[in-house]
CSV table of C-alpha atoms in Angstrom, one decimal:
chain,number,residue,atom,x,y,z
P,1249,MET,CA,21.5,-128.5,-12.9
P,1250,ALA,CA,19.1,-127.2,-10.3
P,1251,THR,CA,18.6,-129.2,-7.1
P,1252,ALA,CA,15.4,-129.9,-5.2
P,1253,ASN,CA,16.4,-127.1,-2.8
P,1254,SER,CA,13.6,-124.6,-3.2
P,1255,GLN,CA,15.6,-121.6,-1.8
P,1256,ASN,CA,15.9,-118.9,-4.5
P,1257,ARG,CA,13.8,-120.9,-6.9
P,1258,VAL,CA,10.9,-119.3,-8.8
P,1259,ALA,CA,7.5,-120.9,-9.5
P,1260,VAL,CA,5.0,-119.6,-12.0
P,1261,VAL,CA,1.4,-120.5,-11.1
P,1262,THR,CA,-1.4,-119.8,-13.6
P,1263,GLY,CA,-5.0,-119.4,-12.3
P,1264,ALA,CA,-3.4,-118.2,-9.0
P,1265,SER,CA,-6.3,-116.1,-7.8
P,1266,SER,CA,-8.3,-118.9,-6.2
P,1267,GLY,CA,-8.7,-122.6,-5.5
P,1268,ILE,CA,-5.8,-124.9,-6.2
P,1269,GLY,CA,-3.7,-122.1,-7.8
P,1270,GLU,CA,-3.9,-119.9,-4.7
P,1271,ALA,CA,-3.3,-122.8,-2.4
P,1272,THR,CA,-0.3,-123.9,-4.4
P,1273,ALA,CA,1.2,-120.4,-4.4
P,1274,ARG,CA,0.9,-120.4,-0.6
P,1275,ALA,CA,2.4,-123.8,-0.2
P,1276,LEU,CA,5.4,-123.1,-2.5
P,1277,ALA,CA,6.0,-119.7,-0.9
P,1278,ALA,CA,6.1,-121.5,2.5
P,1279,SER,CA,8.7,-123.9,1.0
P,1280,GLY,CA,10.9,-121.0,0.0
P,1281,TYR,CA,9.9,-120.2,-3.6
P,1282,ARG,CA,9.3,-116.8,-4.9
P,1283,VAL,CA,6.0,-117.1,-6.9
P,1284,ALA,CA,4.9,-115.3,-10.0
P,1285,LEU,CA,1.1,-115.2,-9.6
P,1286,LEU,CA,-0.7,-115.2,-12.9
P,1287,ALA,CA,-4.4,-114.6,-13.3
P,1288,ARG,CA,-6.9,-112.3,-14.8
P,1289,ARG,CA,-8.1,-111.0,-11.4
P,1290,LEU,CA,-5.3,-108.7,-10.6
P,1291,ASP,CA,-6.8,-107.4,-7.4
P,1292,ARG,CA,-6.8,-110.9,-5.9
P,1293,ILE,CA,-3.3,-111.9,-6.8
P,1294,THR,CA,-1.9,-108.5,-5.8
P,1295,ALA,CA,-3.4,-108.9,-2.4
P,1296,LEU,CA,-1.9,-112.5,-2.2
P,1297,ALA,CA,1.5,-111.3,-3.3
P,1298,GLU,CA,1.5,-108.6,-0.6
P,1299,GLU,CA,0.4,-111.2,2.0
P,1300,LEU,CA,3.2,-113.6,1.0
P,1301,ALA,CA,5.7,-110.8,1.4
P,1302,ASN,CA,8.6,-112.9,0.1
P,1303,GLY,CA,9.4,-111.2,-3.2
P,1304,SER,CA,6.5,-112.9,-5.1
P,1305,ILE,CA,4.9,-110.8,-7.8
P,1306,ALA,CA,1.4,-110.5,-9.3
P,1307,ILE,CA,1.0,-110.4,-13.1
P,1308,ALA,CA,-2.3,-109.9,-14.9
P,1309,ALA,CA,-2.4,-112.6,-17.6
P,1310,ASP,CA,-4.9,-114.6,-19.5
P,1311,VAL,CA,-3.7,-118.0,-20.7
P,1312,THR,CA,-5.8,-117.6,-23.9
P,1313,ASP,CA,-3.9,-114.5,-24.8
P,1314,ARG,CA,-0.3,-115.4,-25.9
P,1315,ASP,CA,0.8,-111.8,-25.9
P,1316,SER,CA,-0.1,-111.4,-22.2
P,1317,LEU,CA,1.9,-114.6,-21.4
P,1318,VAL,CA,4.9,-113.4,-23.3
P,1319,ALA,CA,4.8,-110.1,-21.3
P,1320,ALA,CA,4.5,-112.1,-18.1
P,1321,ALA,CA,7.5,-114.3,-19.0
P,1322,ASP,CA,9.5,-111.1,-19.7
P,1323,ARG,CA,8.6,-109.8,-16.2
P,1324,VAL,CA,9.5,-113.1,-14.6
P,1325,ARG,CA,12.9,-113.1,-16.2
P,1326,GLN,CA,13.6,-109.5,-15.5
P,1327,GLU,CA,12.2,-109.3,-11.9
P,1328,LEU,CA,12.8,-112.8,-10.6
P,1329,GLY,CA,15.6,-114.1,-12.8
P,1330,GLY,CA,13.5,-116.7,-14.7
P,1331,ALA,CA,11.1,-119.6,-13.9
P,1332,ASP,CA,12.2,-122.9,-12.4
P,1333,VAL,CA,8.7,-124.3,-12.1
P,1334,LEU,CA,5.5,-123.8,-14.1
P,1335,VAL,CA,2.2,-124.9,-12.6
P,1336,ASN,CA,-0.4,-125.0,-15.4
P,1337,ASN,CA,-3.5,-124.7,-13.1
P,1338,ALA,CA,-5.8,-122.3,-15.0
P,1339,GLY,CA,-9.0,-124.1,-15.9
P,1340,VAL,CA,-12.7,-123.9,-16.1
P,1341,MET,CA,-15.3,-126.7,-15.6
P,1342,LEU,CA,-18.4,-125.8,-17.6
P,1343,LEU,CA,-20.3,-129.0,-17.4
P,1344,GLY,CA,-23.6,-129.6,-19.1
P,1345,PRO,CA,-25.3,-131.7,-21.8
P,1346,PHE,CA,-23.7,-131.7,-25.2
P,1347,MET,CA,-25.9,-129.4,-27.3
P,1348,GLY,CA,-25.6,-126.2,-29.3
P,1349,ASP,CA,-26.6,-123.9,-26.5
P,1350,GLN,CA,-23.3,-124.9,-24.7
P,1351,ARG,CA,-21.0,-124.3,-27.7
P,1352,ASP,CA,-19.4,-121.2,-26.2
P,1353,ASP,CA,-18.7,-123.1,-23.0
P,1354,HIS,CA,-17.1,-125.9,-25.1
P,1355,ARG,CA,-14.8,-123.5,-26.8
P,1356,GLN,CA,-13.8,-121.8,-23.6
P,1357,MET,CA,-12.9,-125.1,-22.0
P,1358,VAL,CA,-10.7,-126.1,-24.9
P,1359,GLU,CA,-9.0,-122.7,-25.1
P,1360,VAL,CA,-8.4,-122.4,-21.3
P,1361,ASN,CA,-7.8,-126.0,-20.1
P,1362,LEU,CA,-5.9,-127.3,-23.1
P,1363,LEU,CA,-4.6,-124.6,-25.3
P,1364,GLY,CA,-3.9,-122.4,-22.3
P,1365,ALA,CA,-1.5,-125.0,-20.8
P,1366,LEU,CA,0.2,-125.5,-24.2
P,1367,THR,CA,0.7,-121.8,-24.7
P,1368,ALA,CA,2.0,-121.1,-21.2
P,1369,THR,CA,4.4,-124.0,-21.5
P,1370,GLU,CA,5.7,-122.9,-24.9
P,1371,VAL,CA,6.2,-119.4,-23.7
P,1372,PHE,CA,8.1,-120.3,-20.4
P,1373,LEU,CA,9.9,-123.4,-21.8
P,1374,ASP,CA,13.2,-121.7,-22.5
P,1375,GLN,CA,13.4,-120.5,-18.9
P,1376,LEU,CA,12.5,-123.9,-17.5
P,1377,LYS,CA,15.2,-125.6,-19.6
P,1378,ASP,CA,17.8,-123.1,-18.3
P,1379,GLY,CA,19.2,-125.1,-15.4
P,1380,GLY,CA,16.6,-127.8,-15.0
P,1381,GLY,CA,13.0,-127.2,-14.2
P,1382,ASP,CA,9.6,-128.7,-13.5
P,1383,ILE,CA,6.2,-128.5,-15.2
P,1384,VAL,CA,3.1,-129.5,-13.2
P,1385,ASN,CA,-0.1,-129.9,-15.2
P,1386,ILE,CA,-3.3,-129.9,-13.2
P,1387,SER,CA,-5.6,-132.4,-14.9
P,1388,SER,CA,-8.6,-134.2,-13.3
P,1389,VAL,CA,-10.0,-137.6,-12.6
P,1390,ALA,CA,-12.1,-136.6,-15.7
P,1391,GLY,CA,-8.9,-137.2,-17.7
P,1392,ARG,CA,-9.3,-140.9,-17.1
P,1393,THR,CA,-13.1,-141.5,-17.1
P,1394,ALA,CA,-15.8,-139.6,-18.8
P,1395,ARG,CA,-19.4,-139.3,-17.6
P,1396,ALA,CA,-22.6,-138.0,-19.1
P,1397,GLY,CA,-22.6,-134.2,-19.1
P,1398,ASN,CA,-18.8,-133.8,-18.8
P,1399,GLY,CA,-17.7,-134.8,-22.3
P,1400,VAL,CA,-15.9,-131.7,-23.5
P,1401,TYR,CA,-14.4,-131.1,-20.1
P,1402,ALA,CA,-13.2,-134.7,-20.1
P,1403,ALA,CA,-11.9,-134.2,-23.6
P,1404,THR,CA,-9.7,-131.3,-22.5
P,1405,LYS,CA,-8.3,-133.3,-19.6
P,1406,TRP,CA,-7.7,-136.4,-21.7
P,1407,GLY,CA,-5.8,-134.2,-24.1
P,1408,LEU,CA,-3.8,-132.7,-21.3
P,1409,ASN,CA,-2.9,-136.1,-20.1
P,1410,GLY,CA,-1.7,-137.3,-23.5
P,1411,TRP,CA,0.3,-134.2,-24.2
P,1412,SER,CA,1.9,-134.4,-20.7
P,1413,GLU,CA,3.2,-137.9,-21.4
P,1414,SER,CA,4.6,-136.9,-24.7
P,1415,LEU,CA,6.2,-133.8,-23.2
P,1416,ARG,CA,7.7,-135.8,-20.4
P,1417,GLN,CA,9.5,-138.0,-22.9
P,1418,GLU,CA,10.7,-135.0,-25.0
P,1419,LEU,CA,12.1,-133.0,-22.0
P,1420,LEU,CA,13.7,-135.7,-19.8
P,1421,PRO,CA,16.0,-135.6,-18.0
P,1422,ASP,CA,16.4,-131.8,-17.7
P,1423,VAL,CA,12.7,-130.9,-17.2
P,1424,ARG,CA,10.4,-133.1,-15.1
P,1425,VAL,CA,6.8,-133.2,-16.0
P,1426,THR,CA,4.2,-134.2,-13.4
P,1427,LEU,CA,0.4,-134.7,-14.0
P,1428,ILE,CA,-1.9,-134.1,-11.0
P,1429,GLU,CA,-5.4,-135.6,-11.3
P,1430,PRO,CA,-7.7,-134.5,-8.5
P,1431,GLY,CA,-11.2,-135.7,-7.9
P,1432,VAL,CA,-13.8,-133.5,-6.2
P,1433,VAL,CA,-12.0,-130.7,-4.4
P,1434,ALA,CA,-13.7,-127.8,-2.5
P,1435,THR,CA,-13.2,-124.9,-5.0
P,1436,GLU,CA,-15.3,-122.3,-6.8
P,1437,LEU,CA,-15.4,-124.3,-10.1
P,1438,PRO,CA,-19.1,-125.2,-10.0
P,1439,GLY,CA,-20.1,-121.6,-9.7
P,1440,HIS,CA,-19.0,-121.0,-13.3
P,1441,ILE,CA,-21.3,-123.6,-14.8
P,1442,THR,CA,-23.9,-121.9,-17.0
P,1443,HIS,CA,-26.3,-124.8,-17.4
P,1444,ALA,CA,-28.6,-124.2,-14.4
P,1445,GLU,CA,-29.7,-127.8,-13.7
P,1446,THR,CA,-26.1,-129.1,-14.0
P,1447,ARG,CA,-24.8,-126.4,-11.7
P,1448,GLU,CA,-27.3,-127.2,-9.0
P,1449,GLY,CA,-26.4,-130.9,-9.0
P,1450,VAL,CA,-22.6,-130.3,-9.1
P,1451,GLN,CA,-22.7,-127.6,-6.5
P,1452,ALA,CA,-24.5,-130.0,-4.1
P,1453,LEU,CA,-21.7,-132.5,-4.6
P,1454,TYR,CA,-19.0,-129.9,-4.1
P,1455,ASP,CA,-20.7,-128.5,-1.0
P,1456,LYS,CA,-19.9,-131.9,0.6
P,1457,ALA,CA,-16.3,-132.0,-0.6
P,1458,GLU,CA,-13.8,-133.3,2.0
P,1459,VAL,CA,-10.6,-132.6,0.0
P,1460,SER,CA,-9.4,-129.0,0.1
P,1461,ALA,CA,-7.3,-127.1,-2.3
P,1462,ALA,CA,-4.6,-127.0,0.4
P,1463,ASP,CA,-4.5,-130.8,0.3
P,1464,ILE,CA,-3.7,-130.8,-3.4
P,1465,ALA,CA,-1.1,-128.0,-2.9
P,1466,GLU,CA,0.7,-130.0,-0.3
P,1467,ILE,CA,1.1,-132.9,-2.7
P,1468,ILE,CA,2.4,-130.5,-5.4
P,1469,ALA,CA,5.0,-129.1,-3.0
P,1470,PHE,CA,6.0,-132.7,-2.1
P,1471,VAL,CA,6.5,-133.7,-5.7
P,1472,LEU,CA,8.6,-130.6,-6.4
P,1473,SER,CA,10.7,-131.3,-3.3
P,1474,ARG,CA,12.0,-134.6,-4.6
P,1475,PRO,CA,15.7,-134.8,-5.6
P,1476,ARG,CA,16.4,-134.2,-9.2
P,1477,HIS,CA,17.2,-137.8,-10.0
P,1478,LEU,CA,13.6,-138.8,-9.0
P,1479,ALA,CA,10.5,-137.8,-11.0
P,1480,ILE,CA,6.9,-138.4,-9.9
P,1481,HIS,CA,5.1,-138.4,-13.2
P,1482,GLU,CA,1.5,-138.9,-12.2
P,1483,VAL,CA,-0.6,-138.5,-9.1
P,1484,LEU,CA,-4.3,-139.5,-9.0
P,1485,ILE,CA,-6.1,-138.1,-6.0
P,1486,ARG,CA,-9.7,-138.8,-5.0
P,1487,PRO,CA,-11.7,-138.2,-1.8
P,1488,ALA,CA,-11.7,-141.5,0.0
P,1489,GLY,CA,-15.4,-142.0,-0.6
P,1490,GLN,CA,-15.5,-141.0,-4.3
P,1491,LEU,CA,-16.4,-143.6,-6.9
């Protein structure tokens, strides 16, 4: 079974083109991992792979498209020898009031945040089981507490939390499952919100964010560095001043 030694280990990070995904890729590369960078924006992840210059590769993939994930998994096996770690980070936060005008946003959040993580895990699971692996699911404080205007986003994160706990029990002891639940983190997430009034309010909050994506990435790298007999199943992270 694999050890916590990151040398020669391979990590797959979805949503690696920005935010927590990009920061996690950098942190894991610094820890000795080769990283398969998965995202739709191939130009960004290609530049990042070249910057890392450690054998990491960039793969254009959309977590809502199973065929693209299957193709990505084939490349990871062929070019890197298979995945030891999967970080399900791809996600969107399309907040706004619950009304028909937002129905496309609702569907997109379910397909990316929840179904995307399920599909990526299903596709890479055989590789992760081969020698002992790790799954890190990036959830949110919203997976614990819902507020007005974030109902569908919270629903996707609550779903991710419940599925992660079930998966943890199914896969132990060979594959460790860790749930990371950040609060407000300085990322580009608010910029995708389509409801103008909500976007303005959320952006003002995020402009004051004191926790960086690198802070979250550091915690993920720490979790993965623990010896195989120890599993950290859940990490809730808030800015010190967040309610």
